[in-house]
mmCIF file of C-alpha atoms in Angstrom:
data_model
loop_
_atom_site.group_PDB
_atom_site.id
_atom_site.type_symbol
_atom_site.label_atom_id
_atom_site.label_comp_id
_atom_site.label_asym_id
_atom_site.label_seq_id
_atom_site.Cartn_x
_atom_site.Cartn_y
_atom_site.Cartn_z
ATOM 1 C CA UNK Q 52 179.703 99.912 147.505
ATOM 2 C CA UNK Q 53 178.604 102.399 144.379
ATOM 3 C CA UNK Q 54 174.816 102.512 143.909
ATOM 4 C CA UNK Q 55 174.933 101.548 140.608
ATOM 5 C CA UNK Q 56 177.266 98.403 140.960
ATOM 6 C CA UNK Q 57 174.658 97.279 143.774
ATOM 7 C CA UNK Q 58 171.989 97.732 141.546
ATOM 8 C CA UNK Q 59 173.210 95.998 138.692
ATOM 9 C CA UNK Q 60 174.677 93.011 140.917
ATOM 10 C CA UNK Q 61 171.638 92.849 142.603
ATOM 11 C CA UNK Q 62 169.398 92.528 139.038
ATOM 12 C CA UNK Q 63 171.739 90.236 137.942
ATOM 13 C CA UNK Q 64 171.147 87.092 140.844
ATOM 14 C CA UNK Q 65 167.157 87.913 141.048
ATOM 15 C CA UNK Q 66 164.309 87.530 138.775
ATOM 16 C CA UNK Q 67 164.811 84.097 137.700
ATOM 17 C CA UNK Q 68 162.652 81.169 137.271
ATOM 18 C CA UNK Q 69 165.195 77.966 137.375
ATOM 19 C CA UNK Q 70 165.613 75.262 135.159
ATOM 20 C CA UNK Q 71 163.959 71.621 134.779
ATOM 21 C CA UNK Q 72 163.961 69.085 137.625
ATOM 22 C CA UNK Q 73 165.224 66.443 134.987
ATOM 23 C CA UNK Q 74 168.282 68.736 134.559
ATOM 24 C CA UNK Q 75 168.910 69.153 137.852
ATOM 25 C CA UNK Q 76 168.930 65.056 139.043
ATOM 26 C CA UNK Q 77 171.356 64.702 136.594
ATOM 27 C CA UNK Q 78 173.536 67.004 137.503
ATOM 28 C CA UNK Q 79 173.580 65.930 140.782
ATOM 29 C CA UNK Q 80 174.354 61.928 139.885
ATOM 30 C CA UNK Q 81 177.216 63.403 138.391
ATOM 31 C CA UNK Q 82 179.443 63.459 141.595
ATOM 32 C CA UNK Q 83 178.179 60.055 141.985
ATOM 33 C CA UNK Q 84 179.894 59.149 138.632
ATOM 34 C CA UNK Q 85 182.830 61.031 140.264
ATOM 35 C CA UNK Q 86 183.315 58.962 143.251
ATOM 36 C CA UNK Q 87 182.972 55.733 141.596
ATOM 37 C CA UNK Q 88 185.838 56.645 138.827
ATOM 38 C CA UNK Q 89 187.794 57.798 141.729
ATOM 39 C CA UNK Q 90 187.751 54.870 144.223
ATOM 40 C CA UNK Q 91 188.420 52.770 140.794
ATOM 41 C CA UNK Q 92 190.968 54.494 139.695
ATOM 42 C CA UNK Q 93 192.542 54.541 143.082
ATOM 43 C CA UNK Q 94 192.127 50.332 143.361
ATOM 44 C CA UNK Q 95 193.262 49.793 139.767
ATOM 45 C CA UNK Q 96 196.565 52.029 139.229
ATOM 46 C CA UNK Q 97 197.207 53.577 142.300
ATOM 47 C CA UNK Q 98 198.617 52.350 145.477
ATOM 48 C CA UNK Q 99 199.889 53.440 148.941
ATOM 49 C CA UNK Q 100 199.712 57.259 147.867
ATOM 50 C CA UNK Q 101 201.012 60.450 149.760
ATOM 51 C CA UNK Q 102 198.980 63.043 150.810
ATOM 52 C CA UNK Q 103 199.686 65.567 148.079
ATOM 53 C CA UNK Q 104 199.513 63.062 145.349
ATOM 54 C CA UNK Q 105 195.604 62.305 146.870
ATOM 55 C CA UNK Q 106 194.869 65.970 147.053
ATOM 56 C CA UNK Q 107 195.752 66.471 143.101
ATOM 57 C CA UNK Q 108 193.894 62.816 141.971
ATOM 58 C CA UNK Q 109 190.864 64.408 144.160
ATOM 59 C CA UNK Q 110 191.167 67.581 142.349
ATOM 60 C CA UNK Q 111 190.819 66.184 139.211
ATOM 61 C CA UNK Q 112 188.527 62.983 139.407
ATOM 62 C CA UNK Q 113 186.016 65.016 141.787
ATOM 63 C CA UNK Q 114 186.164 68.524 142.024
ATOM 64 C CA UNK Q 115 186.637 69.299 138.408
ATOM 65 C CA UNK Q 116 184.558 66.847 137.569
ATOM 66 C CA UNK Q 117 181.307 68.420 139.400
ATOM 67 C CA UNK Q 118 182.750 71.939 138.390
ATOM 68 C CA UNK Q 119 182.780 71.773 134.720
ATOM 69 C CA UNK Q 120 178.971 70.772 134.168
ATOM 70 C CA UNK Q 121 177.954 73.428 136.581
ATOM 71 C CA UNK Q 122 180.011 75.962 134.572
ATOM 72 C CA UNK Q 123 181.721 75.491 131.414
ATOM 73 C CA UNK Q 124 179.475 72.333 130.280
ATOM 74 C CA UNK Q 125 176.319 73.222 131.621
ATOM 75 C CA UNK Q 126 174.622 73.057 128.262
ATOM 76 C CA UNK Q 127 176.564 69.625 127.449
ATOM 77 C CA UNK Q 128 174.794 67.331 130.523
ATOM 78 C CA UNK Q 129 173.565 64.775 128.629
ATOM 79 C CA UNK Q 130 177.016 64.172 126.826
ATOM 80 C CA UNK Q 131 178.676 64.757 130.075
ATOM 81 C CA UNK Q 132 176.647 62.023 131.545
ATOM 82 C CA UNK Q 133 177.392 59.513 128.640
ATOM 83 C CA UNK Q 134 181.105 60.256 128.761
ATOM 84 C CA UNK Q 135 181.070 59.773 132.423
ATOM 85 C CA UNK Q 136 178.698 56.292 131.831
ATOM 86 C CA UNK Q 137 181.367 55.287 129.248
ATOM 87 C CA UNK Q 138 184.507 55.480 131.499
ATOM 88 C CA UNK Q 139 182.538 53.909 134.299
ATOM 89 C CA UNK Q 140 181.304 50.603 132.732
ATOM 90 C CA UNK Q 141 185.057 50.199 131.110
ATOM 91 C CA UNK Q 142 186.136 50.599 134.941
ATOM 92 C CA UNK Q 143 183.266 47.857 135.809
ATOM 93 C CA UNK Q 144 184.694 45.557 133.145
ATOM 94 C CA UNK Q 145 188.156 45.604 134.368
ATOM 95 C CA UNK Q 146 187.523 45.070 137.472
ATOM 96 C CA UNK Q 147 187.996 41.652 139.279
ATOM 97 C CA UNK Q 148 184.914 39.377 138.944
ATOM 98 C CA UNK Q 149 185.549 38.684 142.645
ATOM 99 C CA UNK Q 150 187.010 41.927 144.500
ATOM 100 C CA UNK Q 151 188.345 41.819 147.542
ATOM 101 C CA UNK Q 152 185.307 42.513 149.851
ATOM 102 C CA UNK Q 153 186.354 44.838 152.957
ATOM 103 C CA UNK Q 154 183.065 45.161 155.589
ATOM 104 C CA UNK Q 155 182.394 48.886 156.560
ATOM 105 C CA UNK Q 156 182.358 50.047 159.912
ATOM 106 C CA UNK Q 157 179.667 52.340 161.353
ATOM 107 C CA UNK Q 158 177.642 52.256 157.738
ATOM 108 C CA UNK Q 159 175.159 55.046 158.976
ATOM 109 C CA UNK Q 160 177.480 57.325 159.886
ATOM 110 C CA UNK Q 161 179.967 56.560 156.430
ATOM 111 C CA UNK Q 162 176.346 57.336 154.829
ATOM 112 C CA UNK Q 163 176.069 60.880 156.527
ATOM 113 C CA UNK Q 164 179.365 61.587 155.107
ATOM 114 C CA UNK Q 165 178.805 61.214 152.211
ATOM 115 C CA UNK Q 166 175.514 63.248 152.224
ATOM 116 C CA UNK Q 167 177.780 66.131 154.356
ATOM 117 C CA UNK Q 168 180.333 66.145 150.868
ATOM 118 C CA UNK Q 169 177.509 66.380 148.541
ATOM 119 C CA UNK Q 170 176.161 68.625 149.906
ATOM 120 C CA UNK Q 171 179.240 71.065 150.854
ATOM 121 C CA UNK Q 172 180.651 70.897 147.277
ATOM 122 C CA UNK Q 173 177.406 71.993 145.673
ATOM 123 C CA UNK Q 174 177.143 74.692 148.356
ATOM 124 C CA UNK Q 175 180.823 76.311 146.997
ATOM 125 C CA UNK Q 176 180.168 76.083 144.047
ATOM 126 C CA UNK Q 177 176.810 77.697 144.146
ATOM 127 C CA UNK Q 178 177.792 80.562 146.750
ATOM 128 C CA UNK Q 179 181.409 81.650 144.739
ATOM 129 C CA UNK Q 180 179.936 80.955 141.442
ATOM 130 C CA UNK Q 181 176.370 82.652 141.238
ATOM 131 C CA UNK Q 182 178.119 86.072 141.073
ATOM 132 C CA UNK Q 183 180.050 85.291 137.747
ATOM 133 C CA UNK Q 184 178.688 85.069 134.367
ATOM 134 C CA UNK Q 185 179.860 81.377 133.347
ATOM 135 C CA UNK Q 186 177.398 79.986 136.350
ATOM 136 C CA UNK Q 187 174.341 79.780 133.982
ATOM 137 C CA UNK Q 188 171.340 82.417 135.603
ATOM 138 C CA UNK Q 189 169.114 78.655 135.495
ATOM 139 C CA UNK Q 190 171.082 77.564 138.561
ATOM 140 C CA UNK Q 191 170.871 80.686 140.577
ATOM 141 C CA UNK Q 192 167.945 80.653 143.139
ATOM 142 C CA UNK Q 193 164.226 81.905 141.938
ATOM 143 C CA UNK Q 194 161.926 83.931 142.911
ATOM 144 C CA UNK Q 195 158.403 83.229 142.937
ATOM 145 C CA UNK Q 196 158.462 79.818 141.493
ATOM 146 C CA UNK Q 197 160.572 77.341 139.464
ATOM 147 C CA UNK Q 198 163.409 75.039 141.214
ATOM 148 C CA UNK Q 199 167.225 75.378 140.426
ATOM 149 C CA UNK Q 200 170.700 74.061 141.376
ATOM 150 C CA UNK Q 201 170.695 76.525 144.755
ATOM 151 C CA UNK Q 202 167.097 75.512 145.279
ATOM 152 C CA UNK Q 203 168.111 72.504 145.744
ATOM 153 C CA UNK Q 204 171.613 73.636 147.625
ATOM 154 C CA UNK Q 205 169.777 74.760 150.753
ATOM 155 C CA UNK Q 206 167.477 72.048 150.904
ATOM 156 C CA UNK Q 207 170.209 69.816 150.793
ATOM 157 C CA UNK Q 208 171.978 71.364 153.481
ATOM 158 C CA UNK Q 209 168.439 70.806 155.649
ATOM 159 C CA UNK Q 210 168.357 67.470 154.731
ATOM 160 C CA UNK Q 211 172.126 66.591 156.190
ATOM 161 C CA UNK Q 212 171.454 68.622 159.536
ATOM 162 C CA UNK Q 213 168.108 66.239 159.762
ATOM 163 C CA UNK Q 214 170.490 63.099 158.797
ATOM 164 C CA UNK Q 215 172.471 63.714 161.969
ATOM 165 C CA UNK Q 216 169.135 64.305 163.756
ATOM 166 C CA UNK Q 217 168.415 60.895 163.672
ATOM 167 C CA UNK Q 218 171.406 59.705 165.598
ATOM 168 C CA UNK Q 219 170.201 62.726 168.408
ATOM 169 C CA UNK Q 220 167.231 59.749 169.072
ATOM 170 C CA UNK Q 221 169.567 57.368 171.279
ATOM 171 C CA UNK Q 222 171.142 60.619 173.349
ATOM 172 C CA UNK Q 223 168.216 62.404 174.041
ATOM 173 C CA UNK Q 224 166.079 59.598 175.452
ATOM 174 C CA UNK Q 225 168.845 59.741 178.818
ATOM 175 C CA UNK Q 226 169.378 63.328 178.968
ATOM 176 C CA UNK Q 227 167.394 65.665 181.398
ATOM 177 C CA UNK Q 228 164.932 68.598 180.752
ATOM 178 C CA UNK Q 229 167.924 71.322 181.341
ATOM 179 C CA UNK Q 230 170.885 69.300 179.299
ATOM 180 C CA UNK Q 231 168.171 69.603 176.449
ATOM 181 C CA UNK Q 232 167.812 73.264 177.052
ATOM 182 C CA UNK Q 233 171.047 73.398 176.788
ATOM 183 C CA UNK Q 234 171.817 71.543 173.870
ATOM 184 C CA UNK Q 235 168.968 73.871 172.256
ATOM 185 C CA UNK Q 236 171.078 76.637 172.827
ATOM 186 C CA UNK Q 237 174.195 75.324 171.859
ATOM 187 C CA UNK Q 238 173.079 74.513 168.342
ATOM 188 C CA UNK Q 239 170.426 77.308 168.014
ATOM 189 C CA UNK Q 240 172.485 80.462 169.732
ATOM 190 C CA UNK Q 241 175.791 80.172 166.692
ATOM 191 C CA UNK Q 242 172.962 80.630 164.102
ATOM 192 C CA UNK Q 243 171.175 83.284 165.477
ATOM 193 C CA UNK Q 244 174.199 85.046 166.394
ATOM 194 C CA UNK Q 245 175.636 84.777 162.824
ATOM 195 C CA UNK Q 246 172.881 85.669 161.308
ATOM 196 C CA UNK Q 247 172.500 88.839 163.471
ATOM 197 C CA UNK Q 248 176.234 89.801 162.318
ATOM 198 C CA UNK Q 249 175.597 89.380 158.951
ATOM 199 C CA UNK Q 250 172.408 91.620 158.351
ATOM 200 C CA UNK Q 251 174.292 94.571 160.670
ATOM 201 C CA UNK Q 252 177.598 93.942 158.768
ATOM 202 C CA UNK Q 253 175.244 93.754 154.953
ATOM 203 C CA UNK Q 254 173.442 97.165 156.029
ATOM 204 C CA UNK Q 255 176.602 98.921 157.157
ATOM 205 C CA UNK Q 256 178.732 97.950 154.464
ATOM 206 C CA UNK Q 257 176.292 98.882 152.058
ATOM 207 C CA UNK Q 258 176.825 94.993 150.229
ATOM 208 C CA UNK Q 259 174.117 94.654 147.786
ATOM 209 C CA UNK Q 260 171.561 92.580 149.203
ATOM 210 C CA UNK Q 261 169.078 90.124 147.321
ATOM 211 C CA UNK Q 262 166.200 90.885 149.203
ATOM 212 C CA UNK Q 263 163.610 89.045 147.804
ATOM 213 C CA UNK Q 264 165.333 86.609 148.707
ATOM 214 C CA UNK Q 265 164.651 85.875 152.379
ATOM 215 C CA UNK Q 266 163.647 89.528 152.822
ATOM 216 C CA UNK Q 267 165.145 92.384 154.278
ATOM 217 C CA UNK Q 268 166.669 91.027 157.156
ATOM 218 C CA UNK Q 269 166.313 88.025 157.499
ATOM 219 C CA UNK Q 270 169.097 85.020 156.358
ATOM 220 C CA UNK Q 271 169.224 81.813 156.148
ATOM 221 C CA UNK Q 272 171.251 81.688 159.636
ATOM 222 C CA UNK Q 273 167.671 82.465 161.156
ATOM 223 C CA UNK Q 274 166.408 79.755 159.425
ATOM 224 C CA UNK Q 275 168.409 77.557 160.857
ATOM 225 C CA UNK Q 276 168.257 78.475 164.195
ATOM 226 C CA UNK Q 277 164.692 77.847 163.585
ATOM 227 C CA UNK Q 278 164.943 74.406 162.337
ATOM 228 C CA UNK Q 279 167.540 72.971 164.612
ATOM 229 C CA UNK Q 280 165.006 74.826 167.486
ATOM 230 C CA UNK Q 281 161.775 72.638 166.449
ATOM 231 C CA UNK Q 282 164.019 70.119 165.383
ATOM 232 C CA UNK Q 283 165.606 69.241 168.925
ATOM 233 C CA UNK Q 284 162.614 69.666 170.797
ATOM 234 C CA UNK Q 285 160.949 67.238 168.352
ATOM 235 C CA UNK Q 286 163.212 64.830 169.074
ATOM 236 C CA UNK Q 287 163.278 65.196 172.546
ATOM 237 C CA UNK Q 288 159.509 64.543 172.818
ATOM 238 C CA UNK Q 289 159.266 61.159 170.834
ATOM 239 C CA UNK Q 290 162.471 60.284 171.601
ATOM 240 C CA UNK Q 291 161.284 57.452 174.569
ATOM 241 C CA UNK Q 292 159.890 55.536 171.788
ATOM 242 C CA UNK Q 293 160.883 52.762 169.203
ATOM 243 C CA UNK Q 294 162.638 53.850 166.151
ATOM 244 C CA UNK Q 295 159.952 52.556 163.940
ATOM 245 C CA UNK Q 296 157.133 54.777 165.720
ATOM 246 C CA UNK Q 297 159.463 57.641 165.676
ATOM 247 C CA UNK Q 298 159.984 57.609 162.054
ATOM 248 C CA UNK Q 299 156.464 57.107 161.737
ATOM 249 C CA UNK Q 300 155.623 60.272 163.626
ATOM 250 C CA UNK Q 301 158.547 62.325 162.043
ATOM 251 C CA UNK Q 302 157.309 61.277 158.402
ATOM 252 C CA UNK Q 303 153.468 61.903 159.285
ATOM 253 C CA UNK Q 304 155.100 65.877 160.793
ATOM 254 C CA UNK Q 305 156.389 66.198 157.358
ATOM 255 C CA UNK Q 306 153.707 65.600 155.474
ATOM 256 C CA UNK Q 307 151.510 67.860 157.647
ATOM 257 C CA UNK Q 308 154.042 70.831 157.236
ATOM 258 C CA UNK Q 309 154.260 70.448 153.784
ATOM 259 C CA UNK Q 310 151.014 70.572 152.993
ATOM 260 C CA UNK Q 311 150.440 73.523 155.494
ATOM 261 C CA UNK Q 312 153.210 75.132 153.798
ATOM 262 C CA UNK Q 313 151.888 74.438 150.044
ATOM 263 C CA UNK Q 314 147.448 74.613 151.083
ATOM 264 C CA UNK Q 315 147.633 77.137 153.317
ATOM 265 C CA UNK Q 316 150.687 79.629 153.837
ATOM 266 C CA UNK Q 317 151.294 80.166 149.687
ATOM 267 C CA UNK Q 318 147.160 81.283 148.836
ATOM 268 C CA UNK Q 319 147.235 82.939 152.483
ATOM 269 C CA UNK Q 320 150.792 85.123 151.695
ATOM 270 C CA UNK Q 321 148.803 86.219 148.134
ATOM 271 C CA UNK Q 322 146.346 88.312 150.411
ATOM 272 C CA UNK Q 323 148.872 89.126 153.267
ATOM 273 C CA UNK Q 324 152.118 89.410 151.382
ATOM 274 C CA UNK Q 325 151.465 90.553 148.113
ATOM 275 C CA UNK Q 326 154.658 91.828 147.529
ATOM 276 C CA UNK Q 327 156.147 87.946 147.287
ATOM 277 C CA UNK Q 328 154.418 86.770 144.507
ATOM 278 C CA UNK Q 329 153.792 90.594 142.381
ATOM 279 C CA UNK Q 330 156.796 92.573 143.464
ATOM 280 C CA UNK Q 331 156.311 94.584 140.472
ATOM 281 C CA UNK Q 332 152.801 95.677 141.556
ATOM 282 C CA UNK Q 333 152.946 95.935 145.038
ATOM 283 C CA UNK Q 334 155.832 97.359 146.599
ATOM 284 C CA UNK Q 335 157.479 96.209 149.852
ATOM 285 C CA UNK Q 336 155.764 97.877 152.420
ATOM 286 C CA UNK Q 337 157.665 100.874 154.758
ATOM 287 C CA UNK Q 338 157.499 101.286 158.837
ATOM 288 C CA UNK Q 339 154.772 103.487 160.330
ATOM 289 C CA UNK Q 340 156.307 104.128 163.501
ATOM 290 C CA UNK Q 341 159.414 103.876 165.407
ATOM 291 C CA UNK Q 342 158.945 100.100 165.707
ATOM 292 C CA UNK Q 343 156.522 98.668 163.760
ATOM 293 C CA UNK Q 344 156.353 94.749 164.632
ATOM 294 C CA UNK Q 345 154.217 93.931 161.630
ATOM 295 C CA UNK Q 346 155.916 95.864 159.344
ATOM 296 C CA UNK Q 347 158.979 93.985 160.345
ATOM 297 C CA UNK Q 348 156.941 91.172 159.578
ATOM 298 C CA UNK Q 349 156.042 91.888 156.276
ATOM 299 C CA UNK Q 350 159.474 93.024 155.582
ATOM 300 C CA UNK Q 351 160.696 89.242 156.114
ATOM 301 C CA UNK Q 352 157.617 87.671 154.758
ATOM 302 C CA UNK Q 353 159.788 85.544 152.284
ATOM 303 C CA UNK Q 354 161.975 84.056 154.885
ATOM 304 C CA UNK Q 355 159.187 83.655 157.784
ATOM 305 C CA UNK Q 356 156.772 82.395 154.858
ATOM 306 C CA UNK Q 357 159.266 79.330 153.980
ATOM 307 C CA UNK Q 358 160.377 78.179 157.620
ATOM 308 C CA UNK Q 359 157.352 75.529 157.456
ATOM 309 C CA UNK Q 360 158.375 74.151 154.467
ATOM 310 C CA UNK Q 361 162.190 73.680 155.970
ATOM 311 C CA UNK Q 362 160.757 72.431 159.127
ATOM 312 C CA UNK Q 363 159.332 69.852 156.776
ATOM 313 C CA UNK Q 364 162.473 68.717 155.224
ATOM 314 C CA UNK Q 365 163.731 68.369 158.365
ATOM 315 C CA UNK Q 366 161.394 65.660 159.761
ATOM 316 C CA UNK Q 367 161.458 64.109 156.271
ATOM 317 C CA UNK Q 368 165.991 63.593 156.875
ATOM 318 C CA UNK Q 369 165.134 62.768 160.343
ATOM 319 C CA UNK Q 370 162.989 60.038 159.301
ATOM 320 C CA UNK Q 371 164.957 58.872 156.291
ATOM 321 C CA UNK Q 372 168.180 58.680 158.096
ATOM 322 C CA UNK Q 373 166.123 56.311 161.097
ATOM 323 C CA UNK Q 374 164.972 54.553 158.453
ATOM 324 C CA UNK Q 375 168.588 54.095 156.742
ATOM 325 C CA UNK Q 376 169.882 53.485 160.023
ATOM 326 C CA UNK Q 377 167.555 50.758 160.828
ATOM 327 C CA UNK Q 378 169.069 48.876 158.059
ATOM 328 C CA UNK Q 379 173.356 50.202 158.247
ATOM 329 C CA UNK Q 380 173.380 49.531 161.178
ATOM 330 C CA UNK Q 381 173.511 45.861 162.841
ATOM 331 C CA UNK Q 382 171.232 44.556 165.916
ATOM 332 C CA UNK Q 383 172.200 45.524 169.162
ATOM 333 C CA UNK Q 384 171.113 44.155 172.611
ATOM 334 C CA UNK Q 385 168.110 46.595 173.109
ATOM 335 C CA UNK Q 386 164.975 45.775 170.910
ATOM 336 C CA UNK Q 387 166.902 47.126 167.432
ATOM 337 C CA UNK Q 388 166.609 43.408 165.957
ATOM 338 C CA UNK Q 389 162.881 43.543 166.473
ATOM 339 C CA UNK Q 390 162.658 46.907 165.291
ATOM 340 C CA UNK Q 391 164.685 46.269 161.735
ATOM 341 C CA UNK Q 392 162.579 42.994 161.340
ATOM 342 C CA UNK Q 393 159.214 44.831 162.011
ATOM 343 C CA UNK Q 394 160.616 47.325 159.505
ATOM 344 C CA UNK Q 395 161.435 45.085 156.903
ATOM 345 C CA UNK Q 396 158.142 43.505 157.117
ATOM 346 C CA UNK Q 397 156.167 46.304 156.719
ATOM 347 C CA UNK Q 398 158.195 46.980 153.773
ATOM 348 C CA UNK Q 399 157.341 43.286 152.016
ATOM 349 C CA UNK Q 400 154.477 41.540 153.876
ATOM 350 C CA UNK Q 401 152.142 42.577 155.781
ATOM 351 C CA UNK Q 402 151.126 39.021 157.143
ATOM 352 C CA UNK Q 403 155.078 39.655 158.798
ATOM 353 C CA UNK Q 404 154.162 42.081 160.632
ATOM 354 C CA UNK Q 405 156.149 41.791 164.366
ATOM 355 C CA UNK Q 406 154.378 43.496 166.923
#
């Protein structure tokens, strides 16, 4: 690719500092709006469609509607929102005061899919619109600090790999040492593997890369290696116990990586890593040798830096979706009854508290 074009593509996605977290929870409700006017629309004046006729209603009730405010309306929310509040409650008020009331199967896992289309649709429209002017430069990811729509984008995706975690819990508890080993490299080994052909095929192509980004080699295909690494073998080791003490422990994990992450790595990577937080005054650092193992270090700083604070997400979805399962889900013949009612309690009462 010309210098130049690199250069000016790669000024154009960096150096930016986000938006308001305000602006961003309500643009994310707004595929919530989406669905609703969708599965309403679909009850009220549509019946027994075909295939194509679904794709187009789709198209139009829920892709365009989560495009537009992330594009074209981005500096309309608020009258987006009301617009979308309007049709909604005149949806409500047509509806039946008694609906039909049709029981869903497997309520945990309808949850995670709903979670996995969230979070794919923001995904494309971050990664194909970043590079084009009419994505506003708020959205696109930041630098030092400040949170935005992409932020947010690969957190999510963190969050719905620790969702499915949860259900990992029940499977793990009856597998051996070496199917777990296995497993570990079955979900690890893709990752790693992408992400090595991605930095060789970015470096030979000459693609301009956002380096202060994750750093100079490093991609978020690493990071997930990473995370589904200390994930599994998380799991693994509480997995013998009752749900409620393992979303205990995986809640309590998050909470200690997060505040490792914000106490400790961020004022340690000031004196290490100066070149994360004051690019502009401290360069990024170049080899000494013919392999230089700390320079490589420093050279991925941002990406090794953050993998404490995804770890941390992790355990936080793992323990949510325990937590949502304990409740989706209905008792079963091994202790779960006990388990939601010691939940609940601890929720409400503590004088209810099952043992």
């Amino acid at each position: 690719m010309d210098p130049e074009k690199a250069k000016r593509h790669v000024e154009f996605v960096s150096g930016h500092t986000g938006g308001t977290a305000l602006e961003l929870m309500g643009l994310l409700l707004i595929i919530y709006y989406a669905f609703f006017i969708r599965l309403e629309c679909e009850r009220l004046f549509f019946r027994k469609l075909s295939r194509i006729t679904t794709l187009i209603i789709d198209f139009f009730l829920i892709l365009l509607q989560t495009v537009l405010p992330c594009t074209l309306l981005s500096n309309y929310l608020l009258e987006y929102h009301f617009l979308l509040f309007f049709i909604a409650v005149i949806f409500m008020l047509k509806a039946p005061k008694h609906p039909p009331s049709i029981p869903i199967q497997d309520g945990y896992i309808a949850f995670r899919r709903i979670i996995r289309v969230v979070v794919l649709l923001y995904t494309t429209i971050c990664i194909y619109g970043v590079d084009l002017p009419v994505f506003p430069r708020r959205y696109a990811k930041t630098e030092v600090s400040g949170v935005s729509l992409m932020d947010v984008g690969v957190g999510m995706i963190v969050v719905a790999i620790g969702l499915s975690n949860a259900a990992f819990l029940d499977v793990a508890q009856t597998k051996s040492r070496s199917k777990i080993v296995s497993t570990l490299m079955k979900a690890s080994l893709p990752c790693l593997l992408l992400g090595m052909i991605r930095t060789v095929t970015v470096k030979a192509l000459g693609y301009p890369d956002h380096e202060t980004e994750y750093g100079q080699h490093w991609n978020f295909f690493f990071t997930l290696a990473f995370i589904r690494c200390g994930g599994i073998l998380a799991t693994y080791t509480f997995s013998g116990m009752r749900d409620f003490d393992s979303m205990t422990i995986h809640f309590a994990l998050c909470v200690a990586l997060a505040s490792i992450q914000q106490f400790l790595l961020l004022p340690m990577a000031d004196h290490i890593f100066p070149h994360i937080t004051q690019p502009e005054l401290s360069p990024r650092p170049s080899p000494t040798g013919s392999f230089d193992l700390w320079w490589l270090v420093q050279a991925n700083a941002e990406g090794i830096v953050s993998l404490p604070g995804y770890l941390s997400l992790y355990f936080y979805a793992t323990a949510l979706g325990i937590a949502v399962r304990l409740h989706l889900e209905p008792p079963k013949g091994n202790g779960r009854s006990e388990e939601k009612l010691k939940f609940l309690c601890r929720q409400g009462n503590e004088e209810w508290y099952v043992n």
